[in-house]
Amino acid sequence: NNFMSAPTPQLRKKVKEILSRLIERIEYKKLGTGTLRWSQDNAVRSINIVYKLNFDDSYYDHPTEDGEITVSRTASTVTFPAKFILLAACNPCPCGFAYSMDPGKQCSCSSSQLTRYKKKLSGPILDRIDLQVKVRAVPIHELSSRSESEKSASIKERVQDAREIQYKRFADTNLRSNAEMTSSDVRSHCILSPDAEELLKSAVTKMHLSARAYNRTIRVARTIADLSHQESITKQHIAE
């Protein structure tokens, strides 16, 4: 638990080395057909760290949700731990200007190109990503602005406070953060106000959200509420 909550670079490196050596040594004998060796996987070696990939790598849809990866062969099946934070990025279209507000940089892609490009995005893995943000080019007046944004130290303090709330919430469980909650955990730990519940039901109906997206929205809203030090989830948290 100490390693998970506050790892030092030296401890993280040592644990990764030990895990890698253990995985390399795992062997299973197949009667009459030789030895079946389990090879390492990037998801396993990325346990509890940040993992970045391109959207066409749909292989990671199950590890992102289950926190483990299972390798099956004829003789047997082995499950490895694979919990990590996933960061994924892609252009909005092949040319990259689909959402451009600059008149000189408009999208030149055809409808067929856009259709083919969108098919590269795995629906299952998109449904498992909690936060999805469209990032547009920053206008020149904002780039040259002298106004100060929120300091990183202030943001870090708010995040640490929210994580401390989550540590206390899950003290008697195997969970460490809101992101790890299952649907049953969501029902146990996430209290929605009546207007928040009504807004969420309306969004599910109008936007045709899946059951996974429904729970994902509540998990994110729970974190937003924690950042505001509020016990219940309000309409504003769901809307955000």
mmCIF file of C-alpha atoms in Angstrom, residues 11-235:
data_model
loop_
_atom_site.group_PDB
_atom_site.id
_atom_site.type_symbol
_atom_site.label_atom_id
_atom_site.label_comp_id
_atom_site.label_asym_id
_atom_site.label_seq_id
_atom_site.Cartn_x
_atom_site.Cartn_y
_atom_site.Cartn_z
ATOM 1 C CA LEU A 11 11.280 1.894 -5.011
ATOM 2 C CA ARG A 12 9.265 2.105 -8.208
ATOM 3 C CA LYS A 13 12.291 1.042 -10.260
ATOM 4 C CA LYS A 14 13.069 -1.859 -7.930
ATOM 5 C CA VAL A 15 9.494 -3.191 -7.946
ATOM 6 C CA LYS A 16 9.309 -2.974 -11.735
ATOM 7 C CA GLU A 17 12.590 -4.893 -12.017
ATOM 8 C CA ILE A 18 11.355 -7.604 -9.650
ATOM 9 C CA LEU A 19 8.009 -7.857 -11.481
ATOM 10 C CA SER A 20 9.752 -8.115 -14.847
ATOM 11 C CA ARG A 21 12.025 -10.906 -13.639
ATOM 12 C CA LEU A 22 9.109 -12.816 -12.134
ATOM 13 C CA ILE A 23 7.085 -12.607 -15.329
ATOM 14 C CA GLU A 24 10.064 -13.755 -17.389
ATOM 15 C CA ARG A 25 10.380 -16.878 -15.239
ATOM 16 C CA ILE A 26 6.748 -17.972 -15.474
ATOM 17 C CA GLU A 27 6.568 -21.216 -17.408
ATOM 18 C CA TYR A 28 3.840 -23.766 -17.868
ATOM 19 C CA LYS A 29 4.473 -27.322 -19.084
ATOM 20 C CA LYS A 30 2.254 -28.690 -21.822
ATOM 21 C CA LEU A 31 2.152 -32.482 -21.710
ATOM 22 C CA GLY A 32 3.876 -33.918 -24.756
ATOM 23 C CA THR A 33 4.171 -30.580 -26.592
ATOM 24 C CA GLY A 34 7.052 -28.802 -24.863
ATOM 25 C CA THR A 35 7.014 -25.603 -22.811
ATOM 26 C CA LEU A 36 4.630 -22.677 -23.060
ATOM 27 C CA ARG A 37 6.350 -19.415 -22.068
ATOM 28 C CA TRP A 38 4.389 -16.316 -21.107
ATOM 29 C CA SER A 39 5.967 -13.182 -22.536
ATOM 30 C CA GLN A 40 5.895 -9.764 -20.871
ATOM 31 C CA ASP A 41 3.289 -7.262 -21.907
ATOM 32 C CA ASN A 42 3.558 -3.479 -21.946
ATOM 33 C CA ALA A 43 0.396 -3.176 -19.864
ATOM 34 C CA VAL A 44 1.921 -5.370 -17.135
ATOM 35 C CA ARG A 45 5.169 -3.437 -17.108
ATOM 36 C CA SER A 46 3.160 -0.200 -16.876
ATOM 37 C CA ILE A 47 1.474 -1.139 -13.581
ATOM 38 C CA ASN A 48 0.636 1.964 -11.550
ATOM 39 C CA ILE A 49 2.275 4.388 -13.961
ATOM 40 C CA VAL A 50 0.986 6.567 -16.798
ATOM 41 C CA TYR A 51 0.651 4.823 -20.159
ATOM 42 C CA LYS A 52 0.215 6.730 -23.426
ATOM 43 C CA LEU A 53 -0.890 5.166 -26.687
ATOM 44 C CA ASN A 54 -2.405 5.922 -30.056
ATOM 45 C CA PHE A 55 -6.131 5.354 -30.486
ATOM 46 C CA ASP A 56 -5.680 2.517 -32.955
ATOM 47 C CA ASP A 57 -4.274 0.350 -30.139
ATOM 48 C CA SER A 58 -7.645 -1.129 -29.080
ATOM 49 C CA TYR A 59 -5.895 -4.045 -27.381
ATOM 50 C CA TYR A 60 -6.023 -2.108 -24.098
ATOM 51 C CA ASP A 61 -9.800 -1.833 -23.673
ATOM 52 C CA HIS A 62 -10.025 -4.595 -21.037
ATOM 53 C CA PRO A 63 -6.921 -3.720 -18.962
ATOM 54 C CA THR A 64 -8.075 -0.102 -18.644
ATOM 55 C CA GLU A 65 -11.322 -1.249 -17.048
ATOM 56 C CA ASP A 66 -10.367 -4.429 -15.167
ATOM 57 C CA GLY A 67 -6.865 -3.486 -14.010
ATOM 58 C CA GLU A 68 -5.516 -6.829 -15.185
ATOM 59 C CA ILE A 69 -4.628 -8.653 -18.357
ATOM 60 C CA THR A 70 -5.316 -12.313 -19.074
ATOM 61 C CA VAL A 71 -3.256 -14.390 -21.490
ATOM 62 C CA SER A 72 -4.903 -17.627 -22.614
ATOM 63 C CA ARG A 73 -3.287 -20.573 -24.320
ATOM 64 C CA THR A 74 -4.303 -24.171 -24.946
ATOM 65 C CA ALA A 75 -2.671 -25.508 -21.775
ATOM 66 C CA SER A 76 -3.661 -22.819 -19.296
ATOM 67 C CA THR A 77 -4.540 -19.196 -18.575
ATOM 68 C CA VAL A 78 -2.572 -16.616 -16.588
ATOM 69 C CA THR A 79 -3.794 -13.245 -15.282
ATOM 70 C CA PHE A 80 -1.305 -10.433 -14.624
ATOM 71 C CA PRO A 81 -1.914 -7.139 -12.727
ATOM 72 C CA ALA A 82 -2.083 -4.189 -15.123
ATOM 73 C CA LYS A 83 -3.368 -1.046 -13.416
ATOM 74 C CA PHE A 84 -2.234 2.168 -15.053
ATOM 75 C CA ILE A 85 -3.411 5.660 -15.979
ATOM 76 C CA LEU A 86 -4.168 5.835 -19.678
ATOM 77 C CA LEU A 87 -3.543 9.005 -21.689
ATOM 78 C CA ALA A 88 -4.571 8.852 -25.350
ATOM 79 C CA ALA A 89 -4.515 11.479 -28.070
ATOM 80 C CA CYS A 90 -5.463 11.790 -31.723
ATOM 81 C CA ASN A 91 -6.128 14.437 -34.339
ATOM 82 C CA PRO A 92 -9.805 15.255 -34.996
ATOM 83 C CA CYS A 93 -9.363 14.309 -38.678
ATOM 84 C CA PRO A 94 -6.566 13.322 -41.095
ATOM 85 C CA CYS A 95 -5.601 16.945 -41.831
ATOM 86 C CA GLY A 96 -5.996 18.017 -38.190
ATOM 87 C CA PHE A 97 -8.202 21.090 -38.737
ATOM 88 C CA ALA A 98 -11.718 19.692 -38.206
ATOM 89 C CA TYR A 99 -12.474 22.034 -35.277
ATOM 90 C CA SER A 100 -10.279 24.943 -36.312
ATOM 91 C CA MET A 101 -11.684 28.445 -35.740
ATOM 92 C CA ASP A 102 -9.011 29.948 -37.988
ATOM 93 C CA PRO A 103 -10.438 30.859 -41.446
ATOM 94 C CA GLY A 104 -7.051 30.072 -42.978
ATOM 95 C CA LYS A 105 -6.948 26.564 -41.531
ATOM 96 C CA GLN A 106 -10.179 24.824 -42.466
ATOM 97 C CA CYS A 107 -10.645 21.069 -42.731
ATOM 98 C CA SER A 108 -9.939 19.737 -46.237
ATOM 99 C CA CYS A 109 -10.956 16.127 -45.573
ATOM 100 C CA SER A 110 -13.734 14.500 -47.580
ATOM 101 C CA SER A 111 -16.679 12.797 -45.912
ATOM 102 C CA SER A 112 -15.308 9.375 -46.855
ATOM 103 C CA GLN A 113 -11.929 10.244 -45.308
ATOM 104 C CA LEU A 114 -13.633 11.351 -42.100
ATOM 105 C CA THR A 115 -15.683 8.143 -42.000
ATOM 106 C CA ARG A 116 -12.613 5.942 -42.455
ATOM 107 C CA TYR A 117 -10.694 7.939 -39.861
ATOM 108 C CA LYS A 118 -13.433 7.678 -37.241
ATOM 109 C CA LYS A 119 -13.602 3.913 -37.757
ATOM 110 C CA LYS A 120 -10.028 3.711 -36.455
ATOM 111 C CA LEU A 121 -11.258 4.880 -33.056
ATOM 112 C CA SER A 122 -12.245 1.878 -30.959
ATOM 113 C CA GLY A 123 -15.736 2.349 -29.540
ATOM 114 C CA PRO A 124 -15.096 0.025 -26.546
ATOM 115 C CA ILE A 125 -11.930 1.824 -25.478
ATOM 116 C CA LEU A 126 -13.529 5.268 -25.930
ATOM 117 C CA ASP A 127 -16.330 4.115 -23.655
ATOM 118 C CA ARG A 128 -13.753 3.285 -20.977
ATOM 119 C CA ILE A 129 -11.991 6.677 -20.949
ATOM 120 C CA ASP A 130 -13.397 8.821 -18.145
ATOM 121 C CA LEU A 131 -12.374 12.255 -19.447
ATOM 122 C CA GLN A 132 -12.559 13.140 -23.141
ATOM 123 C CA VAL A 133 -11.635 16.682 -24.176
ATOM 124 C CA LYS A 134 -11.548 18.399 -27.556
ATOM 125 C CA VAL A 135 -8.538 20.733 -27.617
ATOM 126 C CA ARG A 136 -8.653 23.612 -30.063
ATOM 127 C CA ALA A 137 -5.802 25.896 -31.079
ATOM 128 C CA VAL A 138 -5.185 28.690 -28.566
ATOM 129 C CA PRO A 139 -6.132 32.135 -29.990
ATOM 130 C CA ILE A 140 -3.309 34.647 -30.308
ATOM 131 C CA HIS A 141 -4.902 37.050 -27.819
ATOM 132 C CA GLU A 142 -4.766 34.322 -25.174
ATOM 133 C CA LEU A 143 -1.185 33.416 -26.012
ATOM 134 C CA SER A 144 -0.135 37.039 -25.560
ATOM 135 C CA SER A 145 -2.311 37.616 -22.479
ATOM 136 C CA ARG A 146 -0.522 38.661 -19.275
ATOM 137 C CA SER A 147 -3.278 37.463 -16.943
ATOM 138 C CA GLU A 148 -2.141 34.822 -14.490
ATOM 139 C CA SER A 149 -3.712 31.383 -14.399
ATOM 140 C CA GLU A 150 -4.054 29.210 -11.318
ATOM 141 C CA LYS A 151 -0.678 28.167 -9.944
ATOM 142 C CA SER A 152 0.353 24.525 -10.142
ATOM 143 C CA ALA A 153 0.990 24.478 -6.395
ATOM 144 C CA SER A 154 -2.616 25.487 -5.743
ATOM 145 C CA ILE A 155 -3.941 22.832 -8.106
ATOM 146 C CA LYS A 156 -1.706 20.210 -6.496
ATOM 147 C CA GLU A 157 -3.065 21.094 -3.052
ATOM 148 C CA ARG A 158 -6.672 20.703 -4.209
ATOM 149 C CA VAL A 159 -5.891 17.362 -5.821
ATOM 150 C CA GLN A 160 -4.138 16.103 -2.689
ATOM 151 C CA ASP A 161 -7.129 17.116 -0.567
ATOM 152 C CA ALA A 162 -9.478 15.252 -2.918
ATOM 153 C CA ARG A 163 -7.276 12.153 -2.848
ATOM 154 C CA GLU A 164 -7.218 12.242 0.957
ATOM 155 C CA ILE A 165 -11.032 12.278 0.956
ATOM 156 C CA GLN A 166 -10.990 9.216 -1.298
ATOM 157 C CA TYR A 167 -8.433 7.393 0.877
ATOM 158 C CA LYS A 168 -10.741 7.847 3.869
ATOM 159 C CA ARG A 169 -13.812 6.830 1.864
ATOM 160 C CA PHE A 170 -12.230 3.543 0.784
ATOM 161 C CA ALA A 171 -10.262 2.855 3.973
ATOM 162 C CA ASP A 172 -12.063 -0.456 4.590
ATOM 163 C CA THR A 173 -11.954 -1.622 0.971
ATOM 164 C CA ASN A 174 -9.389 -2.633 -1.633
ATOM 165 C CA LEU A 175 -10.013 0.587 -3.567
ATOM 166 C CA ARG A 176 -7.804 3.671 -3.524
ATOM 167 C CA SER A 177 -9.629 6.143 -5.769
ATOM 168 C CA ASN A 178 -12.976 6.938 -7.356
ATOM 169 C CA ALA A 179 -11.712 5.700 -10.723
ATOM 170 C CA GLU A 180 -11.573 2.135 -9.397
ATOM 171 C CA MET A 181 -15.230 2.000 -8.361
ATOM 172 C CA THR A 182 -17.410 -0.669 -9.942
ATOM 173 C CA SER A 183 -21.130 -0.190 -10.542
ATOM 174 C CA SER A 184 -21.923 -1.601 -7.084
ATOM 175 C CA ASP A 185 -19.343 0.729 -5.501
ATOM 176 C CA VAL A 186 -20.932 3.661 -7.303
ATOM 177 C CA ARG A 187 -24.303 2.808 -5.761
ATOM 178 C CA SER A 188 -22.727 2.550 -2.303
ATOM 179 C CA HIS A 189 -20.515 5.662 -2.307
ATOM 180 C CA CYS A 190 -22.147 8.130 -4.708
ATOM 181 C CA ILE A 191 -25.214 10.000 -3.460
ATOM 182 C CA LEU A 192 -26.916 12.093 -6.137
ATOM 183 C CA SER A 193 -29.241 14.958 -5.326
ATOM 184 C CA PRO A 194 -32.721 14.658 -6.908
ATOM 185 C CA ASP A 195 -32.016 17.298 -9.583
ATOM 186 C CA ALA A 196 -28.636 15.696 -10.366
ATOM 187 C CA GLU A 197 -30.268 12.316 -10.840
ATOM 188 C CA GLU A 198 -32.925 13.838 -13.088
ATOM 189 C CA LEU A 199 -30.289 15.570 -15.240
ATOM 190 C CA LEU A 200 -28.286 12.358 -15.599
ATOM 191 C CA LYS A 201 -31.365 10.343 -16.605
ATOM 192 C CA SER A 202 -32.196 12.979 -19.213
ATOM 193 C CA ALA A 203 -28.640 12.885 -20.585
ATOM 194 C CA VAL A 204 -28.654 9.083 -20.802
ATOM 195 C CA THR A 205 -31.918 9.164 -22.763
ATOM 196 C CA LYS A 206 -31.051 12.008 -25.143
ATOM 197 C CA MET A 207 -27.391 11.061 -25.737
ATOM 198 C CA HIS A 208 -28.005 7.286 -25.767
ATOM 199 C CA LEU A 209 -25.296 6.682 -23.166
ATOM 200 C CA SER A 210 -24.271 3.138 -22.289
ATOM 201 C CA ALA A 211 -24.418 1.677 -18.787
ATOM 202 C CA ARG A 212 -20.635 2.066 -18.618
ATOM 203 C CA ALA A 213 -20.901 5.747 -19.576
ATOM 204 C CA TYR A 214 -23.603 6.218 -16.932
ATOM 205 C CA ASN A 215 -21.321 4.930 -14.161
ATOM 206 C CA ARG A 216 -18.337 6.769 -15.615
ATOM 207 C CA THR A 217 -20.210 10.066 -15.430
ATOM 208 C CA ILE A 218 -21.072 9.482 -11.783
ATOM 209 C CA ARG A 219 -17.451 8.589 -10.928
ATOM 210 C CA VAL A 220 -16.185 11.798 -12.502
ATOM 211 C CA ALA A 221 -18.930 13.837 -10.796
ATOM 212 C CA ARG A 222 -17.942 12.224 -7.471
ATOM 213 C CA THR A 223 -14.375 13.449 -7.997
ATOM 214 C CA ILE A 224 -15.552 16.945 -8.910
ATOM 215 C CA ALA A 225 -17.602 16.979 -5.705
ATOM 216 C CA ASP A 226 -14.534 15.854 -3.737
ATOM 217 C CA LEU A 227 -12.527 18.740 -5.201
ATOM 218 C CA SER A 228 -15.271 21.049 -3.875
ATOM 219 C CA HIS A 229 -15.373 19.232 -0.502
ATOM 220 C CA GLN A 230 -19.055 18.375 -0.979
ATOM 221 C CA GLU A 231 -20.559 15.148 0.308
ATOM 222 C CA SER A 232 -23.407 14.795 -2.178
ATOM 223 C CA ILE A 233 -23.238 15.046 -5.979
ATOM 224 C CA THR A 234 -25.199 18.040 -7.270
ATOM 225 C CA LYS A 235 -26.642 18.985 -10.647
#
